[in-house]
Amino acid sequence: QVQPVESGGGLVQPGGSLRLSCAASGSSFSTRGMSWYRQAPGKQRELVATTTPGGSTNYADSVKGRFTVSRDNAKNMVFLQMNSLKPGDTAVYYCKVSGYSWGQGTQVTVSS
């Protein structure tokens, strides 16, 4: 029922950086796990990063050392800092909040 709203995507050159933001209102936000997914055309939706209610994080092997997920429970927001971007990172990025509906996503394109 409740949809998160993603923002911060855009066009960036290989090696560049972007910071994605996700905002969502709802009950018990601070108790919910939050994850970033991405989906490229013709491919399955892929789990990129996760943060638990306690602040623990986990990352897909393909983004370890380059991406950082964080959350601000007071503002009902989650972030994804993306550094050293590669063309393979090109996708629509979605913020998934446990128990919430999918949002519209934000497009990230890495190209020279």
C-alpha positions as a Python dict, from the first residue, in 0.01 Angstrom:
ca = {
    (1, 'Q'): (0, 0, 0),
    (2, 'V'): (280, 242, 91),
    (3, 'Q'): (525, 322, -188),
    (4, 'P'): (879, 453, -142),
    (5, 'V'): (1002, 734, -368),
    (6, 'E'): (1349, 703, -519),
    (7, 'S'): (1556, 992, -651),
    (8, 'G'): (1912, 1084, -745),
    (9, 'G'): (1961, 881, -1060),
    (10, 'G'): (2105, 1017, -1381),
    (11, 'L'): (2376, 985, -1642),
    (12, 'V'): (2732, 948, -1519),
    (13, 'Q'): (3064, 854, -1679),
    (14, 'P'): (3245, 534, -1585),
    (15, 'G'): (3437, 591, -1265),
    (16, 'G'): (3195, 856, -1149),
    (17, 'S'): (2967, 866, -847),
    (18, 'L'): (2599, 906, -766),
    (19, 'R'): (2403, 916, -444),
    (20, 'L'): (2053, 773, -451),
    (21, 'S'): (1789, 865, -196),
    (22, 'C'): (1470, 690, -94),
    (23, 'A'): (1191, 838, 113),
    (24, 'A'): (895, 652, 257),
    (25, 'S'): (632, 726, 516),
    (26, 'G'): (450, 464, 715),
    (27, 'S'): (425, 294, 1048),
    (28, 'S'): (720, 126, 1219),
    (29, 'F'): (969, 253, 961),
    (30, 'S'): (1263, 210, 1198),
    (31, 'T'): (1180, -158, 1251),
    (32, 'R'): (1180, -248, 881),
    (33, 'G'): (1460, -384, 673),
    (34, 'M'): (1545, -176, 367),
    (35, 'S'): (1713, -284, 48),
    (36, 'W'): (1823, -150, -287),
    (37, 'Y'): (1748, -354, -598),
    (38, 'R'): (1827, -289, -961),
    (39, 'Q'): (1692, -419, -1289),
    (40, 'A'): (1841, -385, -1634),
    (41, 'P'): (1636, -446, -1952),
    (42, 'G'): (1585, -816, -2015),
    (43, 'K'): (1733, -916, -1679),
    (44, 'Q'): (1593, -1020, -1345),
    (45, 'R'): (1566, -777, -1060),
    (46, 'E'): (1884, -804, -854),
    (47, 'L'): (1941, -741, -485),
    (48, 'V'): (2220, -485, -451),
    (49, 'A'): (2238, -391, -83),
    (50, 'T'): (2048, -436, 240),
    (51, 'T'): (2036, -260, 575),
    (52, 'T'): (1864, -414, 876),
    (53, 'P'): (1671, -228, 1148),
    (54, 'G'): (1984, -252, 1362),
    (55, 'G'): (2200, -93, 1095),
    (56, 'S'): (2383, -400, 968),
    (57, 'T'): (2458, -397, 596),
    (58, 'N'): (2518, -650, 322),
    (59, 'Y'): (2611, -614, -44),
    (60, 'A'): (2613, -809, -364),
    (61, 'D'): (2962, -922, -462),
    (62, 'S'): (2946, -709, -775),
    (63, 'V'): (2922, -384, -575),
    (64, 'K'): (3126, -458, -263),
    (65, 'G'): (3382, -189, -196),
    (66, 'R'): (3207, 55, -429),
    (67, 'F'): (2854, 103, -290),
    (68, 'T'): (2750, 203, 61),
    (69, 'V'): (2396, 180, 198),
    (70, 'S'): (2285, 385, 498),
    (71, 'R'): (1962, 487, 664),
    (72, 'D'): (1823, 777, 861),
    (73, 'N'): (1527, 651, 1060),
    (74, 'A'): (1444, 996, 1194),
    (75, 'K'): (1382, 1113, 837),
    (76, 'N'): (1238, 785, 707),
    (77, 'M'): (1507, 768, 442),
    (78, 'V'): (1763, 527, 303),
    (79, 'F'): (2058, 613, 80),
    (80, 'L'): (2290, 440, -162),
    (81, 'Q'): (2627, 599, -228),
    (82, 'M'): (2768, 460, -552),
    (83, 'N'): (3134, 515, -637),
    (84, 'S'): (3357, 388, -916),
    (85, 'L'): (3055, 325, -1133),
    (86, 'K'): (3079, 84, -1423),
    (87, 'P'): (2864, 41, -1735),
    (88, 'G'): (2735, -283, -1581),
    (89, 'D'): (2574, -77, -1305),
    (90, 'T'): (2330, 71, -1556),
    (91, 'A'): (1978, -16, -1441),
    (92, 'V'): (1665, 114, -1279),
    (93, 'Y'): (1730, 122, -906),
    (94, 'Y'): (1452, 50, -659),
    (95, 'C'): (1428, 101, -285),
    (96, 'K'): (1243, -186, -118),
    (97, 'V'): (1108, -136, 230),
    (98, 'S'): (990, -452, 401),
    (99, 'G'): (611, -462, 392),
    (100, 'Y'): (583, -171, 147),
    (101, 'S'): (489, -176, -219),
    (102, 'W'): (744, -124, -495),
    (103, 'G'): (812, 231, -604),
    (104, 'Q'): (879, 361, -956),
    (105, 'G'): (1257, 347, -930),
    (106, 'T'): (1522, 586, -1057),
    (107, 'Q'): (1730, 536, -1371),
    (108, 'V'): (2107, 512, -1344),
    (109, 'T'): (2302, 516, -1670),
    (110, 'V'): (2679, 474, -1673),
    (111, 'S'): (2822, 560, -2011),
    (112, 'S'): (3098, 764, -2169),
}
